[in-house]
Amino acid sequence: MDTSNLTASSADPLHLYENSVQDTEIVINLVDRICRERGRDVAMSLREDFCGTGQLSVDWVLSHPKRTAVGLDIDRSTLDWAHRKNVSRLFDASDRIRLVERNVLDGTREVGFDVVAATNFSYFAFHERTSLVNYLRSARQALGEGGFLFLDVHGGPDSQFELEEVTDFDGFDYVWEQGMFDPINHRTMCRIHYRFPDGTELRNAFTYDWRVWTIPELKDALIEAEFQSVDVWWEREDEDEPSAAATAENLESWVAYLSAWR
Ligand SMILES: C[S@@+](CC[C@H](N)C(=O)[O-])C[C@H]1O[C@@H](n2cnc3c(N)ncnc32)[C@H](O)[C@@H]1O
């Protein structure tokens, strides 16, 4: 992305999002390590749920000459953007990716995926446990023997308070606003804004009406959806990569990863 002279009216929100929110290398490296540590073959086929701009699917395909990806998203205009800006980067390898306009609750006809991934907490959009479990069941059905569902999850006391966090990126500031948190139903409203050197601001570029699910709730829901076991991958202070953990020290704010085995 050309980051010179960005302003609220000229910047492309999805480009800003990719450059400030997504880090596909972390996901791909962790998926590879989970397979290694659990003695599985290298994962080849990915279904990326809530794929948005398809960046993970595209980087997955680029990470190995035999890797394939299917991405699902409900939003046609985001998928069109994904094709224009990301799938086009694949040239000949574009026959190894398919981005489909579909509700993740409806699943895919294809099954046998090595990994189904839902990243950036997208499944927090499910407020009711029944919807969450239906989604998890549908993800499980898409997995092949030995496959796993990969989820990220964030939490900690900070996730329950209103706050605004500003991060400086090349050419713009990324602003994460965590709005109200309701302790009875764990509903929270989060927003992403972008600020530019000329003083303009792109407010509410993205808005999320989420339920903050906890790790124990997720583990219970995954077992109810008939996953055989669930590992939690937690990054300890003295380590630079998450490792499998049964217990952890609480932090004000944390991101962890789950692998749920079919
Ligand atoms: C927070 S973005 C995540 C994008 C990307 N996965 C990432 O890691 O940044 C959520 C995406 O999920 C899509 N989405 C929301 N509900 C969905 C559903 N039920 N089925 C499929 N896609 C959905 C939205 O259109 C949006 O592109």
PDB file of C-alpha atoms and ligand atoms in Angstrom:
ATOM      1  CA  MET A   1       0.000   0.000   0.000  1.00  0.00           C
ATOM      2  CA  ASP A   2       1.301   3.474  -0.891  1.00  0.00           C
ATOM      3  CA  THR A   3       1.139   5.158   2.497  1.00  0.00           C
ATOM      4  CA  SER A   4       2.200   8.656   1.415  1.00  0.00           C
ATOM      5  CA  ASN A   5      -0.417  11.426   1.633  1.00  0.00           C
ATOM      6  CA  LEU A   6      -3.224   9.214   2.931  1.00  0.00           C
ATOM      7  CA  THR A   7      -6.348  11.107   3.987  1.00  0.00           C
ATOM      8  CA  ALA A   8      -9.772  10.069   5.251  1.00  0.00           C
ATOM      9  CA  SER A   9     -11.297  10.621   1.827  1.00  0.00           C
ATOM     10  CA  SER A  10      -8.572   8.950  -0.251  1.00  0.00           C
ATOM     11  CA  ALA A  11      -7.747   5.911   1.902  1.00  0.00           C
ATOM     12  CA  ASP A  12      -9.261   2.499   1.184  1.00  0.00           C
ATOM     13  CA  PRO A  13     -10.655   1.090   4.485  1.00  0.00           C
ATOM     14  CA  LEU A  14      -9.927  -2.542   3.526  1.00  0.00           C
ATOM     15  CA  HIS A  15      -6.324  -1.684   2.663  1.00  0.00           C
ATOM     16  CA  LEU A  16      -5.930   0.067   5.999  1.00  0.00           C
ATOM     17  CA  TYR A  17      -7.502  -2.952   7.727  1.00  0.00           C
ATOM     18  CA  GLU A  18      -5.102  -5.398   6.097  1.00  0.00           C
ATOM     19  CA  ASN A  19      -2.130  -3.257   7.059  1.00  0.00           C
ATOM     20  CA  SER A  20      -3.155  -2.640  10.651  1.00  0.00           C
ATOM     21  CA  VAL A  21      -5.109  -5.703  11.794  1.00  0.00           C
ATOM     22  CA  GLN A  22      -4.078  -8.792   9.904  1.00  0.00           C
ATOM     23  CA  ASP A  23      -0.905 -10.781  10.375  1.00  0.00           C
ATOM     24  CA  THR A  24      -1.281 -13.919   8.318  1.00  0.00           C
ATOM     25  CA  GLU A  25       2.308 -15.045   9.009  1.00  0.00           C
ATOM     26  CA  ILE A  26       1.468 -15.587  12.692  1.00  0.00           C
ATOM     27  CA  VAL A  27      -1.497 -17.802  11.757  1.00  0.00           C
ATOM     28  CA  ILE A  28       0.314 -19.821   9.086  1.00  0.00           C
ATOM     29  CA  ASN A  29       3.391 -20.371  11.292  1.00  0.00           C
ATOM     30  CA  LEU A  30       1.244 -21.429  14.228  1.00  0.00           C
ATOM     31  CA  VAL A  31      -0.860 -23.820  12.131  1.00  0.00           C
ATOM     32  CA  ASP A  32       2.388 -25.400  10.887  1.00  0.00           C
ATOM     33  CA  ARG A  33       3.751 -25.693  14.415  1.00  0.00           C
ATOM     34  CA  ILE A  34       0.516 -27.171  15.784  1.00  0.00           C
ATOM     35  CA  CYS A  35       0.710 -29.878  13.092  1.00  0.00           C
ATOM     36  CA  ARG A  36       4.374 -30.572  13.915  1.00  0.00           C
ATOM     37  CA  GLU A  37       3.847 -30.668  17.677  1.00  0.00           C
ATOM     38  CA  ARG A  38       0.802 -32.928  17.364  1.00  0.00           C
ATOM     39  CA  GLY A  39       2.596 -35.268  14.948  1.00  0.00           C
ATOM     40  CA  ARG A  40       0.271 -34.499  11.995  1.00  0.00           C
ATOM     41  CA  ASP A  41       1.187 -34.173   8.331  1.00  0.00           C
ATOM     42  CA  VAL A  42       1.750 -30.660   7.050  1.00  0.00           C
ATOM     43  CA  ALA A  43      -1.717 -29.134   6.483  1.00  0.00           C
ATOM     44  CA  MET A  44      -2.482 -28.531   2.811  1.00  0.00           C
ATOM     45  CA  SER A  45      -6.133 -27.578   2.523  1.00  0.00           C
ATOM     46  CA  LEU A  46      -7.590 -24.597   4.369  1.00  0.00           C
ATOM     47  CA  ARG A  47     -11.115 -23.343   4.697  1.00  0.00           C
ATOM     48  CA  GLU A  48     -10.991 -19.750   5.874  1.00  0.00           C
ATOM     49  CA  ASP A  49     -14.276 -18.760   7.480  1.00  0.00           C
ATOM     50  CA  PHE A  50     -15.249 -15.050   7.635  1.00  0.00           C
ATOM     51  CA  CYS A  51     -12.475 -14.616   5.056  1.00  0.00           C
ATOM     52  CA  GLY A  52     -13.082 -10.914   4.368  1.00  0.00           C
ATOM     53  CA  THR A  53     -10.298  -9.736   2.061  1.00  0.00           C
ATOM     54  CA  GLY A  54      -9.040 -13.323   1.684  1.00  0.00           C
ATOM     55  CA  GLN A  55      -5.550 -12.317   2.747  1.00  0.00           C
ATOM     56  CA  LEU A  56      -5.005 -15.445   4.828  1.00  0.00           C
ATOM     57  CA  SER A  57      -6.251 -17.735   2.035  1.00  0.00           C
ATOM     58  CA  VAL A  58      -3.997 -16.045  -0.515  1.00  0.00           C
ATOM     59  CA  ASP A  59      -0.928 -16.137   1.736  1.00  0.00           C
ATOM     60  CA  TRP A  60      -1.716 -19.771   2.553  1.00  0.00           C
ATOM     61  CA  VAL A  61      -1.708 -20.677  -1.154  1.00  0.00           C
ATOM     62  CA  LEU A  62       1.539 -18.727  -1.616  1.00  0.00           C
ATOM     63  CA  SER A  63       3.173 -20.511   1.325  1.00  0.00           C
ATOM     64  CA  HIS A  64       3.389 -23.912  -0.441  1.00  0.00           C
ATOM     65  CA  PRO A  65       3.051 -24.975  -4.096  1.00  0.00           C
ATOM     66  CA  LYS A  66       0.397 -27.577  -3.242  1.00  0.00           C
ATOM     67  CA  ARG A  67      -1.699 -25.643  -0.748  1.00  0.00           C
ATOM     68  CA  THR A  68      -5.349 -24.895  -1.520  1.00  0.00           C
ATOM     69  CA  ALA A  69      -7.867 -22.562   0.128  1.00  0.00           C
ATOM     70  CA  VAL A  70     -11.594 -21.965   0.153  1.00  0.00           C
ATOM     71  CA  GLY A  71     -12.750 -18.728   1.794  1.00  0.00           C
ATOM     72  CA  LEU A  72     -16.297 -18.011   2.948  1.00  0.00           C
ATOM     73  CA  ASP A  73     -17.725 -14.582   3.553  1.00  0.00           C
ATOM     74  CA  ILE A  74     -21.227 -13.187   3.566  1.00  0.00           C
ATOM     75  CA  ASP A  75     -20.312  -9.831   2.037  1.00  0.00           C
ATOM     76  CA  ARG A  76     -20.207  -9.653  -1.767  1.00  0.00           C
ATOM     77  CA  SER A  77     -18.456  -6.289  -1.976  1.00  0.00           C
ATOM     78  CA  THR A  78     -15.616  -7.427   0.308  1.00  0.00           C
ATOM     79  CA  LEU A  79     -15.212 -10.590  -1.788  1.00  0.00           C
ATOM     80  CA  ASP A  80     -15.078  -8.509  -4.989  1.00  0.00           C
ATOM     81  CA  TRP A  81     -12.322  -6.426  -3.369  1.00  0.00           C
ATOM     82  CA  ALA A  82     -10.546  -9.645  -2.337  1.00  0.00           C
ATOM     83  CA  HIS A  83     -10.556 -10.844  -5.944  1.00  0.00           C
ATOM     84  CA  ARG A  84      -9.354  -7.533  -7.349  1.00  0.00           C
ATOM     85  CA  LYS A  85      -6.584  -6.905  -4.827  1.00  0.00           C
ATOM     86  CA  ASN A  86      -5.525 -10.282  -3.480  1.00  0.00           C
ATOM     87  CA  VAL A  87      -6.532 -13.255  -5.626  1.00  0.00           C
ATOM     88  CA  SER A  88      -5.048 -11.394  -8.605  1.00  0.00           C
ATOM     89  CA  ARG A  89      -1.644 -11.623  -6.853  1.00  0.00           C
ATOM     90  CA  LEU A  90      -1.726 -15.405  -7.344  1.00  0.00           C
ATOM     91  CA  PHE A  91      -1.542 -15.434 -11.153  1.00  0.00           C
ATOM     92  CA  ASP A  92      -1.308 -19.128 -12.192  1.00  0.00           C
ATOM     93  CA  ALA A  93      -1.892 -20.297  -8.640  1.00  0.00           C
ATOM     94  CA  SER A  94      -5.366 -18.707  -8.611  1.00  0.00           C
ATOM     95  CA  ASP A  95      -6.821 -22.117  -9.502  1.00  0.00           C
ATOM     96  CA  ARG A  96      -5.877 -23.229  -5.963  1.00  0.00           C
ATOM     97  CA  ILE A  97      -8.213 -20.737  -4.269  1.00  0.00           C
ATOM     98  CA  ARG A  98     -11.951 -20.152  -4.255  1.00  0.00           C
ATOM     99  CA  LEU A  99     -13.708 -17.376  -2.370  1.00  0.00           C
ATOM    100  CA  VAL A 100     -17.393 -18.056  -1.910  1.00  0.00           C
ATOM    101  CA  GLU A 101     -20.240 -15.751  -0.865  1.00  0.00           C
ATOM    102  CA  ARG A 102     -21.809 -17.821   1.890  1.00  0.00           C
ATOM    103  CA  ASN A 103     -22.938 -17.694   5.493  1.00  0.00           C
ATOM    104  CA  VAL A 104     -20.492 -19.822   7.497  1.00  0.00           C
ATOM    105  CA  LEU A 105     -23.509 -21.406   9.219  1.00  0.00           C
ATOM    106  CA  ASP A 106     -24.429 -22.954   5.859  1.00  0.00           C
ATOM    107  CA  GLY A 107     -20.993 -24.578   5.444  1.00  0.00           C
ATOM    108  CA  THR A 108     -19.607 -25.907   2.177  1.00  0.00           C
ATOM    109  CA  ARG A 109     -20.290 -28.911  -0.001  1.00  0.00           C
ATOM    110  CA  GLU A 110     -16.555 -29.698   0.110  1.00  0.00           C
ATOM    111  CA  VAL A 111     -15.379 -31.617   3.143  1.00  0.00           C
ATOM    112  CA  GLY A 112     -12.062 -33.121   4.169  1.00  0.00           C
ATOM    113  CA  PHE A 113     -10.228 -29.860   4.945  1.00  0.00           C
ATOM    114  CA  ASP A 114      -7.023 -30.177   6.980  1.00  0.00           C
ATOM    115  CA  VAL A 115      -7.760 -26.877   8.746  1.00  0.00           C
ATOM    116  CA  VAL A 116     -10.766 -24.620   9.130  1.00  0.00           C
ATOM    117  CA  ALA A 117      -9.703 -21.215  10.474  1.00  0.00           C
ATOM    118  CA  ALA A 118     -11.783 -18.355  11.841  1.00  0.00           C
ATOM    119  CA  THR A 119      -9.491 -15.490  12.793  1.00  0.00           C
ATOM    120  CA  ASN A 120      -9.699 -12.021  14.245  1.00  0.00           C
ATOM    121  CA  PHE A 121     -12.443 -13.150  16.600  1.00  0.00           C
ATOM    122  CA  SER A 122     -15.039 -13.156  13.821  1.00  0.00           C
ATOM    123  CA  TYR A 123     -17.172 -15.811  15.528  1.00  0.00           C
ATOM    124  CA  PHE A 124     -17.694 -13.291  18.383  1.00  0.00           C
ATOM    125  CA  ALA A 125     -20.522 -12.153  16.063  1.00  0.00           C
ATOM    126  CA  PHE A 126     -22.553 -15.105  17.407  1.00  0.00           C
ATOM    127  CA  HIS A 127     -24.289 -13.882  20.552  1.00  0.00           C
ATOM    128  CA  GLU A 128     -26.328 -17.003  21.260  1.00  0.00           C
ATOM    129  CA  ARG A 129     -24.698 -20.247  22.347  1.00  0.00           C
ATOM    130  CA  THR A 130     -26.959 -22.198  19.962  1.00  0.00           C
ATOM    131  CA  SER A 131     -25.632 -20.225  16.972  1.00  0.00           C
ATOM    132  CA  LEU A 132     -22.059 -20.676  18.153  1.00  0.00           C
ATOM    133  CA  VAL A 133     -22.495 -24.453  18.561  1.00  0.00           C
ATOM    134  CA  ASN A 134     -24.245 -24.690  15.157  1.00  0.00           C
ATOM    135  CA  TYR A 135     -21.290 -22.919  13.593  1.00  0.00           C
ATOM    136  CA  LEU A 136     -18.779 -25.176  15.352  1.00  0.00           C
ATOM    137  CA  ARG A 137     -20.693 -28.281  14.212  1.00  0.00           C
ATOM    138  CA  SER A 138     -20.695 -27.045  10.646  1.00  0.00           C
ATOM    139  CA  ALA A 139     -16.945 -26.326  10.822  1.00  0.00           C
ATOM    140  CA  ARG A 140     -16.319 -29.802  12.241  1.00  0.00           C
ATOM    141  CA  GLN A 141     -18.264 -31.448   9.407  1.00  0.00           C
ATOM    142  CA  ALA A 142     -15.965 -29.746   6.902  1.00  0.00           C
ATOM    143  CA  LEU A 143     -12.814 -31.242   8.471  1.00  0.00           C
ATOM    144  CA  GLY A 144     -11.074 -34.376   7.296  1.00  0.00           C
ATOM    145  CA  GLU A 145      -9.664 -37.114   9.497  1.00  0.00           C
ATOM    146  CA  GLY A 146      -7.050 -35.575  11.817  1.00  0.00           C
ATOM    147  CA  GLY A 147      -8.082 -32.043  10.886  1.00  0.00           C
ATOM    148  CA  PHE A 148      -8.602 -29.161  13.276  1.00  0.00           C
ATOM    149  CA  LEU A 149     -10.499 -25.944  13.734  1.00  0.00           C
ATOM    150  CA  PHE A 150      -8.238 -22.980  14.468  1.00  0.00           C
ATOM    151  CA  LEU A 151      -9.716 -20.064  16.423  1.00  0.00           C
ATOM    152  CA  ASP A 152      -8.235 -17.010  18.048  1.00  0.00           C
ATOM    153  CA  VAL A 153      -9.730 -15.527  21.182  1.00  0.00           C
ATOM    154  CA  HIS A 154      -9.033 -12.392  23.166  1.00  0.00           C
ATOM    155  CA  GLY A 155      -9.829 -11.481  26.724  1.00  0.00           C
ATOM    156  CA  GLY A 156      -8.503 -10.242  30.021  1.00  0.00           C
ATOM    157  CA  PRO A 157      -9.901  -7.547  32.313  1.00  0.00           C
ATOM    158  CA  ASP A 158      -9.202  -4.833  29.689  1.00  0.00           C
ATOM    159  CA  SER A 159     -11.674  -6.467  27.299  1.00  0.00           C
ATOM    160  CA  GLN A 160     -14.431  -5.515  29.751  1.00  0.00           C
ATOM    161  CA  PHE A 161     -13.718  -1.791  29.972  1.00  0.00           C
ATOM    162  CA  GLU A 162     -14.164   1.122  27.644  1.00  0.00           C
ATOM    163  CA  LEU A 163     -10.851   2.098  26.150  1.00  0.00           C
ATOM    164  CA  GLU A 164      -9.209   3.646  23.138  1.00  0.00           C
ATOM    165  CA  GLU A 165      -5.847   2.355  21.920  1.00  0.00           C
ATOM    166  CA  VAL A 166      -3.899   4.227  19.269  1.00  0.00           C
ATOM    167  CA  THR A 167      -1.183   2.482  17.241  1.00  0.00           C
ATOM    168  CA  ASP A 168       1.074   4.353  14.891  1.00  0.00           C
ATOM    169  CA  PHE A 169       1.462   2.825  11.402  1.00  0.00           C
ATOM    170  CA  ASP A 170       3.323   4.128   8.380  1.00  0.00           C
ATOM    171  CA  GLY A 171       1.085   6.936   7.052  1.00  0.00           C
ATOM    172  CA  PHE A 172      -1.819   6.602   9.509  1.00  0.00           C
ATOM    173  CA  ASP A 173      -2.859   5.902  13.102  1.00  0.00           C
ATOM    174  CA  TYR A 174      -5.002   2.869  13.883  1.00  0.00           C
ATOM    175  CA  VAL A 175      -7.523   3.470  16.660  1.00  0.00           C
ATOM    176  CA  TRP A 176      -9.166   0.538  18.448  1.00  0.00           C
ATOM    177  CA  GLU A 177     -12.167   1.699  20.436  1.00  0.00           C
ATOM    178  CA  GLN A 178     -13.720  -0.701  22.845  1.00  0.00           C
ATOM    179  CA  GLY A 179     -17.124   0.597  23.799  1.00  0.00           C
ATOM    180  CA  MET A 180     -19.594  -0.525  26.425  1.00  0.00           C
ATOM    181  CA  PHE A 181     -19.337  -4.016  27.924  1.00  0.00           C
ATOM    182  CA  ASP A 182     -22.411  -5.672  29.430  1.00  0.00           C
ATOM    183  CA  PRO A 183     -21.463  -8.109  32.231  1.00  0.00           C
ATOM    184  CA  ILE A 184     -24.788  -9.951  31.964  1.00  0.00           C
ATOM    185  CA  ASN A 185     -24.501 -11.023  28.329  1.00  0.00           C
ATOM    186  CA  HIS A 186     -20.832 -10.132  27.554  1.00  0.00           C
ATOM    187  CA  ARG A 187     -21.968  -7.918  24.660  1.00  0.00           C
ATOM    188  CA  THR A 188     -19.460  -5.306  23.579  1.00  0.00           C
ATOM    189  CA  MET A 189     -19.371  -2.752  20.775  1.00  0.00           C
ATOM    190  CA  CYS A 190     -15.963  -2.200  19.213  1.00  0.00           C
ATOM    191  CA  ARG A 191     -14.961   0.189  16.477  1.00  0.00           C
ATOM    192  CA  ILE A 192     -11.937   0.845  14.313  1.00  0.00           C
ATOM    193  CA  HIS A 193     -11.096   4.410  13.278  1.00  0.00           C
ATOM    194  CA  TYR A 194      -8.155   5.686  11.249  1.00  0.00           C
ATOM    195  CA  ARG A 195      -6.434   9.075  11.651  1.00  0.00           C
ATOM    196  CA  PHE A 196      -4.237  10.708   9.052  1.00  0.00           C
ATOM    197  CA  PRO A 197      -1.337  13.161   9.085  1.00  0.00           C
ATOM    198  CA  ASP A 198      -3.521  15.948   7.559  1.00  0.00           C
ATOM    199  CA  GLY A 199      -5.757  15.805  10.662  1.00  0.00           C
ATOM    200  CA  THR A 200      -8.670  14.008   8.966  1.00  0.00           C
ATOM    201  CA  GLU A 201     -10.213  10.905  10.514  1.00  0.00           C
ATOM    202  CA  LEU A 202     -12.083   7.949   9.066  1.00  0.00           C
ATOM    203  CA  ARG A 203     -14.473   7.204  11.919  1.00  0.00           C
ATOM    204  CA  ASN A 204     -16.231   3.852  12.322  1.00  0.00           C
ATOM    205  CA  ALA A 205     -14.398   2.282   9.394  1.00  0.00           C
ATOM    206  CA  PHE A 206     -15.393  -1.050  10.976  1.00  0.00           C
ATOM    207  CA  THR A 207     -17.910  -1.727  13.749  1.00  0.00           C
ATOM    208  CA  TYR A 208     -18.275  -4.977  15.662  1.00  0.00           C
ATOM    209  CA  ASP A 209     -21.243  -5.977  17.784  1.00  0.00           C
ATOM    210  CA  TRP A 210     -19.662  -8.854  19.644  1.00  0.00           C
ATOM    211  CA  ARG A 211     -20.112 -11.264  22.485  1.00  0.00           C
ATOM    212  CA  VAL A 212     -16.820 -11.764  24.300  1.00  0.00           C
ATOM    213  CA  TRP A 213     -16.648 -15.549  24.651  1.00  0.00           C
ATOM    214  CA  THR A 214     -14.343 -16.969  27.316  1.00  0.00           C
ATOM    215  CA  ILE A 215     -11.959 -19.885  26.796  1.00  0.00           C
ATOM    216  CA  PRO A 216     -13.888 -22.241  29.142  1.00  0.00           C
ATOM    217  CA  GLU A 217     -17.158 -21.391  27.339  1.00  0.00           C
ATOM    218  CA  LEU A 218     -15.520 -22.065  23.974  1.00  0.00           C
ATOM    219  CA  LYS A 219     -14.045 -25.365  25.130  1.00  0.00           C
ATOM    220  CA  ASP A 220     -17.453 -26.520  26.397  1.00  0.00           C
ATOM    221  CA  ALA A 221     -19.147 -25.437  23.167  1.00  0.00           C
ATOM    222  CA  LEU A 222     -16.485 -27.239  21.073  1.00  0.00           C
ATOM    223  CA  ILE A 223     -16.944 -30.470  23.021  1.00  0.00           C
ATOM    224  CA  GLU A 224     -20.735 -30.139  22.636  1.00  0.00           C
ATOM    225  CA  ALA A 225     -20.148 -29.765  18.895  1.00  0.00           C
ATOM    226  CA  GLU A 226     -18.378 -33.167  19.104  1.00  0.00           C
ATOM    227  CA  PHE A 227     -14.770 -32.113  18.729  1.00  0.00           C
ATOM    228  CA  GLN A 228     -12.594 -34.762  20.369  1.00  0.00           C
ATOM    229  CA  SER A 229     -10.224 -32.461  22.193  1.00  0.00           C
ATOM    230  CA  VAL A 230      -9.213 -28.825  22.403  1.00  0.00           C
ATOM    231  CA  ASP A 231      -5.723 -27.360  22.897  1.00  0.00           C
ATOM    232  CA  VAL A 232      -5.108 -23.814  24.060  1.00  0.00           C
ATOM    233  CA  TRP A 233      -2.005 -22.094  22.671  1.00  0.00           C
ATOM    234  CA  TRP A 234      -0.828 -19.311  24.986  1.00  0.00           C
ATOM    235  CA  GLU A 235       2.124 -16.951  24.598  1.00  0.00           C
ATOM    236  CA  ARG A 236       4.080 -16.760  27.848  1.00  0.00           C
ATOM    237  CA  GLU A 237       6.118 -13.667  28.702  1.00  0.00           C
ATOM    238  CA  ASP A 238       9.473 -15.442  28.253  1.00  0.00           C
ATOM    239  CA  GLU A 239       8.512 -17.009  24.898  1.00  0.00           C
ATOM    240  CA  ASP A 240       8.062 -15.441  21.499  1.00  0.00           C
ATOM    241  CA  GLU A 241       5.594 -18.034  20.193  1.00  0.00           C
ATOM    242  CA  PRO A 242       2.482 -19.486  21.823  1.00  0.00           C
ATOM    243  CA  SER A 243       2.782 -22.999  23.245  1.00  0.00           C
ATOM    244  CA  ALA A 244       0.174 -25.492  24.412  1.00  0.00           C
ATOM    245  CA  ALA A 245      -0.943 -24.616  27.940  1.00  0.00           C
ATOM    246  CA  ALA A 246      -3.349 -26.021  30.486  1.00  0.00           C
ATOM    247  CA  THR A 247      -3.127 -23.009  32.798  1.00  0.00           C
ATOM    248  CA  ALA A 248      -1.857 -19.460  32.403  1.00  0.00           C
ATOM    249  CA  GLU A 249      -1.190 -16.282  34.341  1.00  0.00           C
ATOM    250  CA  ASN A 250      -3.850 -13.631  33.766  1.00  0.00           C
ATOM    251  CA  LEU A 251      -2.908 -10.467  31.895  1.00  0.00           C
ATOM    252  CA  GLU A 252      -4.795  -7.212  31.443  1.00  0.00           C
ATOM    253  CA  SER A 253      -5.277  -8.118  27.814  1.00  0.00           C
ATOM    254  CA  TRP A 254      -4.376 -11.291  25.956  1.00  0.00           C
ATOM    255  CA  VAL A 255      -4.830 -13.141  22.672  1.00  0.00           C
ATOM    256  CA  ALA A 256      -4.772 -16.937  22.665  1.00  0.00           C
ATOM    257  CA  TYR A 257      -5.416 -19.590  20.015  1.00  0.00           C
ATOM    258  CA  LEU A 258      -7.436 -22.814  20.099  1.00  0.00           C
ATOM    259  CA  SER A 259      -7.006 -25.947  18.034  1.00  0.00           C
ATOM    260  CA  ALA A 260     -10.069 -28.171  18.214  1.00  0.00           C
ATOM    261  CA  TRP A 261      -9.488 -31.661  16.864  1.00  0.00           C
ATOM    262  CA  ARG A 262     -12.159 -33.358  14.794  1.00  0.00           C
TER     263      ARG A 262
HETATM  264  C1  LIG B   1     -13.754  -9.111  11.496  1.00  0.00           C
HETATM  265  S1  LIG B   1     -13.857  -9.418   9.764  1.00  0.00           S
HETATM  266  C2  LIG B   1     -12.615 -10.637   9.683  1.00  0.00           C
HETATM  267  C3  LIG B   1     -11.900 -10.702   8.383  1.00  0.00           C
HETATM  268  C4  LIG B   1     -10.717 -11.676   8.375  1.00  0.00           C
HETATM  269  N1  LIG B   1     -11.122 -13.024   8.729  1.00  0.00           N
HETATM  270  C5  LIG B   1      -9.607 -11.259   9.311  1.00  0.00           C
HETATM  271  O1  LIG B   1      -8.957 -12.123   9.884  1.00  0.00           O
HETATM  272  O2  LIG B   1      -9.324 -10.102   9.471  1.00  0.00           O
HETATM  273  C6  LIG B   1     -15.363 -10.321   9.709  1.00  0.00           C
HETATM  274  C7  LIG B   1     -15.817 -10.785   8.327  1.00  0.00           C
HETATM  275  O3  LIG B   1     -16.822 -11.782   8.539  1.00  0.00           O
HETATM  276  C8  LIG B   1     -17.871 -11.620   7.577  1.00  0.00           C
HETATM  277  N2  LIG B   1     -19.058 -12.266   8.171  1.00  0.00           N
HETATM  278  C9  LIG B   1     -19.799 -11.848   9.233  1.00  0.00           C
HETATM  279  N3  LIG B   1     -20.746 -12.758   9.521  1.00  0.00           N
HETATM  280  C10 LIG B   1     -20.606 -13.779   8.633  1.00  0.00           C
HETATM  281  C11 LIG B   1     -21.275 -15.027   8.427  1.00  0.00           C
HETATM  282  N4  LIG B   1     -22.280 -15.408   9.201  1.00  0.00           N
HETATM  283  N5  LIG B   1     -20.827 -15.826   7.437  1.00  0.00           N
HETATM  284  C12 LIG B   1     -19.796 -15.469   6.636  1.00  0.00           C
HETATM  285  N6  LIG B   1     -19.130 -14.301   6.790  1.00  0.00           N
HETATM  286  C13 LIG B   1     -19.524 -13.476   7.766  1.00  0.00           C
HETATM  287  C14 LIG B   1     -17.940 -10.129   7.345  1.00  0.00           C
HETATM  288  O4  LIG B   1     -18.510  -9.832   6.083  1.00  0.00           O
HETATM  289  C15 LIG B   1     -16.460  -9.714   7.450  1.00  0.00           C
HETATM  290  O5  LIG B   1     -15.834  -9.723   6.193  1.00  0.00           O
END
